[in-house]
Coordinates of C-alpha atoms and ligand atoms in Angstrom, one line a residue:
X1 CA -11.7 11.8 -12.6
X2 CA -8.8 9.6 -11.7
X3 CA -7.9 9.4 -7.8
X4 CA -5.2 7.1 -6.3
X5 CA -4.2 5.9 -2.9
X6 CA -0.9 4.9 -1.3
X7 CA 0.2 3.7 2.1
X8 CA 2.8 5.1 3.4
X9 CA 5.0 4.8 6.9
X10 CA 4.1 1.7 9.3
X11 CA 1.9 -1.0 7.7
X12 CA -1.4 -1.4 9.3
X13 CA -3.9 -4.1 9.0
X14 CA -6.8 -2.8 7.5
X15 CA -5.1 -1.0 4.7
X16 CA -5.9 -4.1 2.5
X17 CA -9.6 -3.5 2.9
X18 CA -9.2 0.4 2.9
X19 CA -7.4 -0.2 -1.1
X20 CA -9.9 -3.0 -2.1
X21 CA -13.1 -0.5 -1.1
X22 CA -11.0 2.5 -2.6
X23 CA -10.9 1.0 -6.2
X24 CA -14.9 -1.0 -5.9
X25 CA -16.1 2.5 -4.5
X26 CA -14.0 4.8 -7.2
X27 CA -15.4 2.5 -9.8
X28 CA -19.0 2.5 -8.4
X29 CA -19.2 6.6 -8.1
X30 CA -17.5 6.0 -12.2
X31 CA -14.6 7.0 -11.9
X32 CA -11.1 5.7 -12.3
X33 CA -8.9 4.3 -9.8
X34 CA -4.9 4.0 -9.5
X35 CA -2.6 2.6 -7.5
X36 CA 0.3 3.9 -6.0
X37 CA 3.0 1.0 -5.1
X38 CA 5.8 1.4 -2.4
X39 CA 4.5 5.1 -0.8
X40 CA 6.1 8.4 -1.3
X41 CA 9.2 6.5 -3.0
X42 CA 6.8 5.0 -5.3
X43 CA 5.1 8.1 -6.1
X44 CA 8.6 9.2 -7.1
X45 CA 9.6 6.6 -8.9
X46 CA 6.1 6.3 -11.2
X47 CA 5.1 3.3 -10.0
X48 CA 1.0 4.1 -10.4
X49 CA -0.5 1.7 -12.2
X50 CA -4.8 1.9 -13.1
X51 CA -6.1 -0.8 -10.6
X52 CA -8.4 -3.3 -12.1
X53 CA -11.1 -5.0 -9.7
X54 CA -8.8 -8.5 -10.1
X55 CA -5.6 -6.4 -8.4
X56 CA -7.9 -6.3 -5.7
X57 CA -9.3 -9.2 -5.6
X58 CA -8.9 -11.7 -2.4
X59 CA -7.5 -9.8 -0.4
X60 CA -9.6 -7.9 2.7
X61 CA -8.3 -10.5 5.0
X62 CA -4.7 -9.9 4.6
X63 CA -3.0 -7.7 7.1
X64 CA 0.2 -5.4 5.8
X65 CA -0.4 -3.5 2.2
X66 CA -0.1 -5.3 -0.9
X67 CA 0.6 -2.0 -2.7
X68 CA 3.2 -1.7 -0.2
X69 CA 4.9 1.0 2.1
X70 CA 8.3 2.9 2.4
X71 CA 9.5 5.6 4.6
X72 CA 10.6 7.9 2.1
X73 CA 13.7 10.3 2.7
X74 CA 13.4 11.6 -0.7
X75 CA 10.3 13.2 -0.4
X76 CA 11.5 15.3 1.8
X77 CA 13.0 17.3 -0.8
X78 CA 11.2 19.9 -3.1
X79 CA 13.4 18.4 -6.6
X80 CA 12.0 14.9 -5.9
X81 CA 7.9 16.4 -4.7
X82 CA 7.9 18.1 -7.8
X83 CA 8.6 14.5 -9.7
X84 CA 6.1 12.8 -8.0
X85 CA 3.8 15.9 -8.8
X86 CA 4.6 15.7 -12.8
X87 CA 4.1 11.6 -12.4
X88 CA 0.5 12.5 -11.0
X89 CA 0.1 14.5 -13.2
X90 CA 0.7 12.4 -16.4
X91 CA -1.8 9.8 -15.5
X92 CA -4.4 12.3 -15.1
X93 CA -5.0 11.8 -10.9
X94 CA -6.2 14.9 -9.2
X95 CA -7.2 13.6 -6.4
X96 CA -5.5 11.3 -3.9
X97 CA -5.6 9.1 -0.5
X98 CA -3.4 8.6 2.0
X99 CA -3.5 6.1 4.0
X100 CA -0.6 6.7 7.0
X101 CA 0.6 8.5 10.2
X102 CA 1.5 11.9 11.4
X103 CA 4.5 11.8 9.6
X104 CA 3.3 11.0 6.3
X105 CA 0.4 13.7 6.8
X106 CA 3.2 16.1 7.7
X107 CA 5.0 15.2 4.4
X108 CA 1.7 15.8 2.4
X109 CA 0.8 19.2 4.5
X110 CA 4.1 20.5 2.8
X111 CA 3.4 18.8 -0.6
X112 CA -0.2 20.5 -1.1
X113 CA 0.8 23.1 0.0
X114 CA 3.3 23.6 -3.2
X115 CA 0.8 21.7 -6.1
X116 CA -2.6 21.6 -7.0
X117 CA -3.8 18.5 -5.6
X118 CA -6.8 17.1 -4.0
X119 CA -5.3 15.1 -0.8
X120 CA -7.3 13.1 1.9
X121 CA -5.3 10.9 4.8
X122 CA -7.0 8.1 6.5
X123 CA -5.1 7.6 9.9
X124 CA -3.7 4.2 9.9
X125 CA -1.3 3.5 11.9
X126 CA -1.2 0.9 15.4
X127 CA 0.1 3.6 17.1
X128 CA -3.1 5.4 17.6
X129 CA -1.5 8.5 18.2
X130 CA -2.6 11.0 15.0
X131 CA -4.4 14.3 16.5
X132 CA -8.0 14.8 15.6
X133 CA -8.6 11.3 15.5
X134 CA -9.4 8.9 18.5
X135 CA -9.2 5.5 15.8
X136 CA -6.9 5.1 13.7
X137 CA -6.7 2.1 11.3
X138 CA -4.9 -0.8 12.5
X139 CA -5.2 -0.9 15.7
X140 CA -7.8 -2.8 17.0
X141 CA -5.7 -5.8 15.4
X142 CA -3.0 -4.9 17.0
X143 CA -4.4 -4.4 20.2
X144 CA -5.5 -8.2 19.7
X145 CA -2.7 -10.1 18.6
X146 CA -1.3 -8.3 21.7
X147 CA -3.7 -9.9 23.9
X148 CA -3.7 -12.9 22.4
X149 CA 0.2 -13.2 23.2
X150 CA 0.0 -11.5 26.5
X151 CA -2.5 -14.4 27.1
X152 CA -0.1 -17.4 26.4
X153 CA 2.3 -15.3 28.1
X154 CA 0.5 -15.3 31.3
X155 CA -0.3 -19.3 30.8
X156 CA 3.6 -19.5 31.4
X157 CA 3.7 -16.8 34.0
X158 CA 0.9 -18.5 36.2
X159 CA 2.4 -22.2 36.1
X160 CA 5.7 -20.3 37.9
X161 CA 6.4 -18.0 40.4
X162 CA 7.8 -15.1 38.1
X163 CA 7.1 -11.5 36.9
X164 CA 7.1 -11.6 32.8
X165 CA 7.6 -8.2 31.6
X166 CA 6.0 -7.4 27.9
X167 CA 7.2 -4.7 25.6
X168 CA 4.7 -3.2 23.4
X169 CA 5.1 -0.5 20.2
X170 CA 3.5 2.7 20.2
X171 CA 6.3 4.6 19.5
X172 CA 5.7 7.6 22.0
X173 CA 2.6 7.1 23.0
X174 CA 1.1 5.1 25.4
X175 CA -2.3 3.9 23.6
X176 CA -1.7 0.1 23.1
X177 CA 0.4 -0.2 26.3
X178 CA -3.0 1.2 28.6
X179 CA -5.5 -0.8 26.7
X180 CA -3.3 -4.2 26.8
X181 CA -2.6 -3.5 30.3
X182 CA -6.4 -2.9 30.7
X183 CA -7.7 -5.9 29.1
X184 CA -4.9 -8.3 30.0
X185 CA -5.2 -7.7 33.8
X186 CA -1.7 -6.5 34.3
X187 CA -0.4 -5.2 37.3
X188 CA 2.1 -2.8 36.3
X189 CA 2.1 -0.3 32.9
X190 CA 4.6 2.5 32.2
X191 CA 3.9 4.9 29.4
X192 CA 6.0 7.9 28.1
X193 CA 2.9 10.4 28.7
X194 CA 3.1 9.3 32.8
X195 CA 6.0 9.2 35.5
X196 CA 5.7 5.8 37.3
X197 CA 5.8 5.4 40.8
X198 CA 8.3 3.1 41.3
X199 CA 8.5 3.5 45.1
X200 CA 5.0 3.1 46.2
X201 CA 4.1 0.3 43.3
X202 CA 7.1 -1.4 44.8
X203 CA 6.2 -1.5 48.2
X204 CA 2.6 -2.9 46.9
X205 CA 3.8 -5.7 44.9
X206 CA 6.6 -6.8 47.0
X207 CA 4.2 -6.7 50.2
X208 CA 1.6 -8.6 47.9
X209 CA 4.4 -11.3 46.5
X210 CA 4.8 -12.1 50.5
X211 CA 1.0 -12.8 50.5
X212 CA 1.2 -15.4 47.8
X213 CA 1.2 -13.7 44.3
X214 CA 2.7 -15.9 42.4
X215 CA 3.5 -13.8 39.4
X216 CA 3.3 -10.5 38.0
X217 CA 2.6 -9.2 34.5
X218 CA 4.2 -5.4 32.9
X219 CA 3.3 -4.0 30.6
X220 CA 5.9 -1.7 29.3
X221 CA 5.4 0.8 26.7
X222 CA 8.2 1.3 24.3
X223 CA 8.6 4.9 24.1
X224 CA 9.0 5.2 27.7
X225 CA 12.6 3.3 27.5
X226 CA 12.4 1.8 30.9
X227 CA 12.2 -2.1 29.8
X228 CA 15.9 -2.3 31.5
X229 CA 14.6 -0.3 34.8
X230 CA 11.5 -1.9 35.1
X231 CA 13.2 -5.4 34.4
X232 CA 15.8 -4.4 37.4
X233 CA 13.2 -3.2 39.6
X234 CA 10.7 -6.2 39.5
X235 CA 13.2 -8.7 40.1
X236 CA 16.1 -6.2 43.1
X237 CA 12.3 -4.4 44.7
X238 CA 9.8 -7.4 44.1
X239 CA 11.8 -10.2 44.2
X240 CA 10.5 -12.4 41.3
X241 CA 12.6 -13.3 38.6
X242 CA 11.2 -12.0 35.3
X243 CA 11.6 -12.8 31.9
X244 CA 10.9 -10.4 29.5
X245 CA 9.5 -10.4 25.9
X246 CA 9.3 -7.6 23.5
X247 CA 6.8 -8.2 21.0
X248 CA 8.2 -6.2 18.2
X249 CA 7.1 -6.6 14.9
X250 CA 4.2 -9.4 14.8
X251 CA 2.0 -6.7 16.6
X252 CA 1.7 -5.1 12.8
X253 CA 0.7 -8.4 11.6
X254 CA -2.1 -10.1 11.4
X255 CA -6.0 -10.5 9.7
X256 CA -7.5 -7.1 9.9
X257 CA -10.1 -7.6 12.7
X258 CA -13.9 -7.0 12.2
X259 CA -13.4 -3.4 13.3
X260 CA -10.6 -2.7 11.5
X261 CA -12.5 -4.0 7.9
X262 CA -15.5 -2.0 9.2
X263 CA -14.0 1.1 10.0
X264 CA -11.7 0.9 6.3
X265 CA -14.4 0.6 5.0
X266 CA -15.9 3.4 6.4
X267 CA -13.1 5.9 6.3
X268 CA -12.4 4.9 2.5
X269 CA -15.9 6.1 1.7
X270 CA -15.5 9.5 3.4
X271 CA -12.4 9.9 1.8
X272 CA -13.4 9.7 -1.2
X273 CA -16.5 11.4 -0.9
X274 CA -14.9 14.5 0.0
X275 CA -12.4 14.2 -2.9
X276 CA -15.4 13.4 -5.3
X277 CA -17.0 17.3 -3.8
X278 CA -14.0 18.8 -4.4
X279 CA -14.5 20.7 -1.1
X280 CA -11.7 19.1 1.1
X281 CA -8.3 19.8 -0.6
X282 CA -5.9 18.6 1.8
X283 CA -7.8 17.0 4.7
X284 CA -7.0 14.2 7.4
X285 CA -11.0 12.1 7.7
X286 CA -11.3 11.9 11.6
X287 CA -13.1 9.6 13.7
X288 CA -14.8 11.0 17.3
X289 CA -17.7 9.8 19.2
X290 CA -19.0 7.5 16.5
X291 CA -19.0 9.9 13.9
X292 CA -16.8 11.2 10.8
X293 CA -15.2 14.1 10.4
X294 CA -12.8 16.1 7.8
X295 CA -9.9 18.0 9.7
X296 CA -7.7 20.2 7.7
X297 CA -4.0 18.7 7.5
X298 CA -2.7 21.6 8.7
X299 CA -4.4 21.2 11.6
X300 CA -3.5 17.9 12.2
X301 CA 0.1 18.2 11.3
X302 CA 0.3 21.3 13.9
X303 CA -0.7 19.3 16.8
X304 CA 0.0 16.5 19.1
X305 CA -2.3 13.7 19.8
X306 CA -2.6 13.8 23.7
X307 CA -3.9 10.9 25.5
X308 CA -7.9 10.9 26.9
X309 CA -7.8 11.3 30.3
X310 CA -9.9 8.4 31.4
X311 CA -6.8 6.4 30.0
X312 CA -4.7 8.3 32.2
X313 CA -7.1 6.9 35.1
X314 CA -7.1 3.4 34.1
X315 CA -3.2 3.5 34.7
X316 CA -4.3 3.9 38.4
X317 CA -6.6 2.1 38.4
X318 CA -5.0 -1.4 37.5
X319 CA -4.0 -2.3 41.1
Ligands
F6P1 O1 4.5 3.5 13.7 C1 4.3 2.1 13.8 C2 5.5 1.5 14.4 O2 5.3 0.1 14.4 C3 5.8 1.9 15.8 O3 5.0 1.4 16.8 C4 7.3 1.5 15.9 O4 8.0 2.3 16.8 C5 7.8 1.7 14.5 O5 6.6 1.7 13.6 C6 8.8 0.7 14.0 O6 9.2 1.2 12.8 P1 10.0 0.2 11.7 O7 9.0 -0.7 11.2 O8 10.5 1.2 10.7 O9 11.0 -0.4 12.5

């Protein structure tokens, strides 16, 4: 049986150790792994090549994907799903994993739904927001190189008397922007999934600055799209100047933490498994309460991840 895996959407550490246990698991269970380079476009473009141990070789501790990633516009259309289709097809793969976000899973729903294929996703994305899951690959890095820079951030903020605003990804959810909050000792986080009471949090913090605080740390989520407001407000309602730093891109950077080359290593395995059975066509592997399960895509691509509640509380509770 050949299987292949791709990555697809926003890189994530831990892929790297998800493709280096795909191909030593595949070849363990005797069977043959590929490689898909460059995602859907990739897939599209032939570039699956039969992975050797050696391709994989050295290279659990590097974050991003060595087989690469794309956002792929073309695979939106049926002419260029039913090339990638016939390019599976000629290398003999029936079965294949997916390592990605909603957005990929909702390009592959529509894709097994028009070929034969045996599909499994692994979430992987920092954004933690994939229903049916409550991990997602990547993320505990993230969430660390975020703390780690919120860290030296707050080495600054506590030798002045300033607010420092930090703007974290998540696209629109508010995952990594609660935890970092959490863990970081912030006194302010706005998320898309909550209104923020500007008003009463003012009053607080202003009443608090008068006190003595020296400085105050946000937290600001970037799908809520208040950076600007929340910037205004700290400095015209608090009265602290504030700088503000928006983290961008180095959160998907990074060595895959211990979790993250646990849990690839975990998920990869499951994957597989269910691909080896035959039983799980197209499937997303989900992870809840410490324990594995297979979700169909459809499923996963007809709902919305919505935020645990006793995140919702922490928001409260930071003051
Ligand atoms: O989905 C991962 C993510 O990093 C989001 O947090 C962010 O909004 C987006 O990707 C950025 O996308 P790009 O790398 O295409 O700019």
């Amino acid at each position: 049986m050949a299987l292949a895996i791709l990555s697809s959407g926003g890189d994530a550490a831990g892929m790297n150790p998800a493709i280096k246990k795909f191909v030593d698991y595949v070849y363990k269970m005797g069977e043959e792994p590929y490689l898909i380079y460059e995602g859907f476009e990739g897939l599209i473009d032939n570039k699956i090549k039969k992975a050797l141990h050696r391709d994989v070789a050295g290279i659990v501790h590097l974050g991003g994907t060595i087989i690469r990633s794309s956002r792929s516009k073309r695979f939106l259309e049926y002419r260029y799903r039913k090339i990638a289709y016939d390019n599976l097809k000629g290398h003999g793969i029936t079965g294949l994993v997916v390592l990605g976000g909603d957005g990929s899973f909702r390009g592959m729903e529509q894709f097994s739904s028009e070929f034969d294929l045996g599909f499994v996703g692994i979430p992987s994305t920092i954004d933690n927001d994939i229903y049916g899951t409550e991990y997602c690959l990547g993320v505990d890095t993230a969430l660390n190189v975020i703390r780690d820079a919120i860290d030296k951030i707050r080495d600054t903020a506590s030798s002045f008397n300033r607010a420092f605003l930090v703007e974290v990804m998540g696209r629109n959810c508010g995952y990594l922007a609660i935890v970092s909050a959490m863990v970081s000792g912030a006194e302010v986080c706005v998320v898309p999934e909550m209104a923020f009471p500007f008003e009463r949090e003012g009053k607080r913090l202003r009443q608090e600055v008068e006190q003595g605080r020296s400085y105050v740390l946000a937290v600001v989520s970037e799908g809520s799209h208040q950076t600007r407001k929340v910037h205004q407000w700290i400095q015209e309602t608090i009265g602290l100047e504030t700088r503000v730093s928006i983290l961008g891109h180095i959160q998907r950077g990074g060595n895959p933490s211990v979790r993250d080359r646990m849990m690839a290593f975990r998920f990869v395995i499951e994957a597989v498994d269910a691909l080896l059975e035959g039983t799980q066509c197209c499937a997303m592997v989900g992870y809840n309460g410490g324990a594995f399960r297979m979700l169909s895509i459809n499923e996963v691509a007809g709902n919305t991840y919505v935020l645990p509640q006793e995140l919702r509380d922490v928001v409260a509770l930071l003051d």
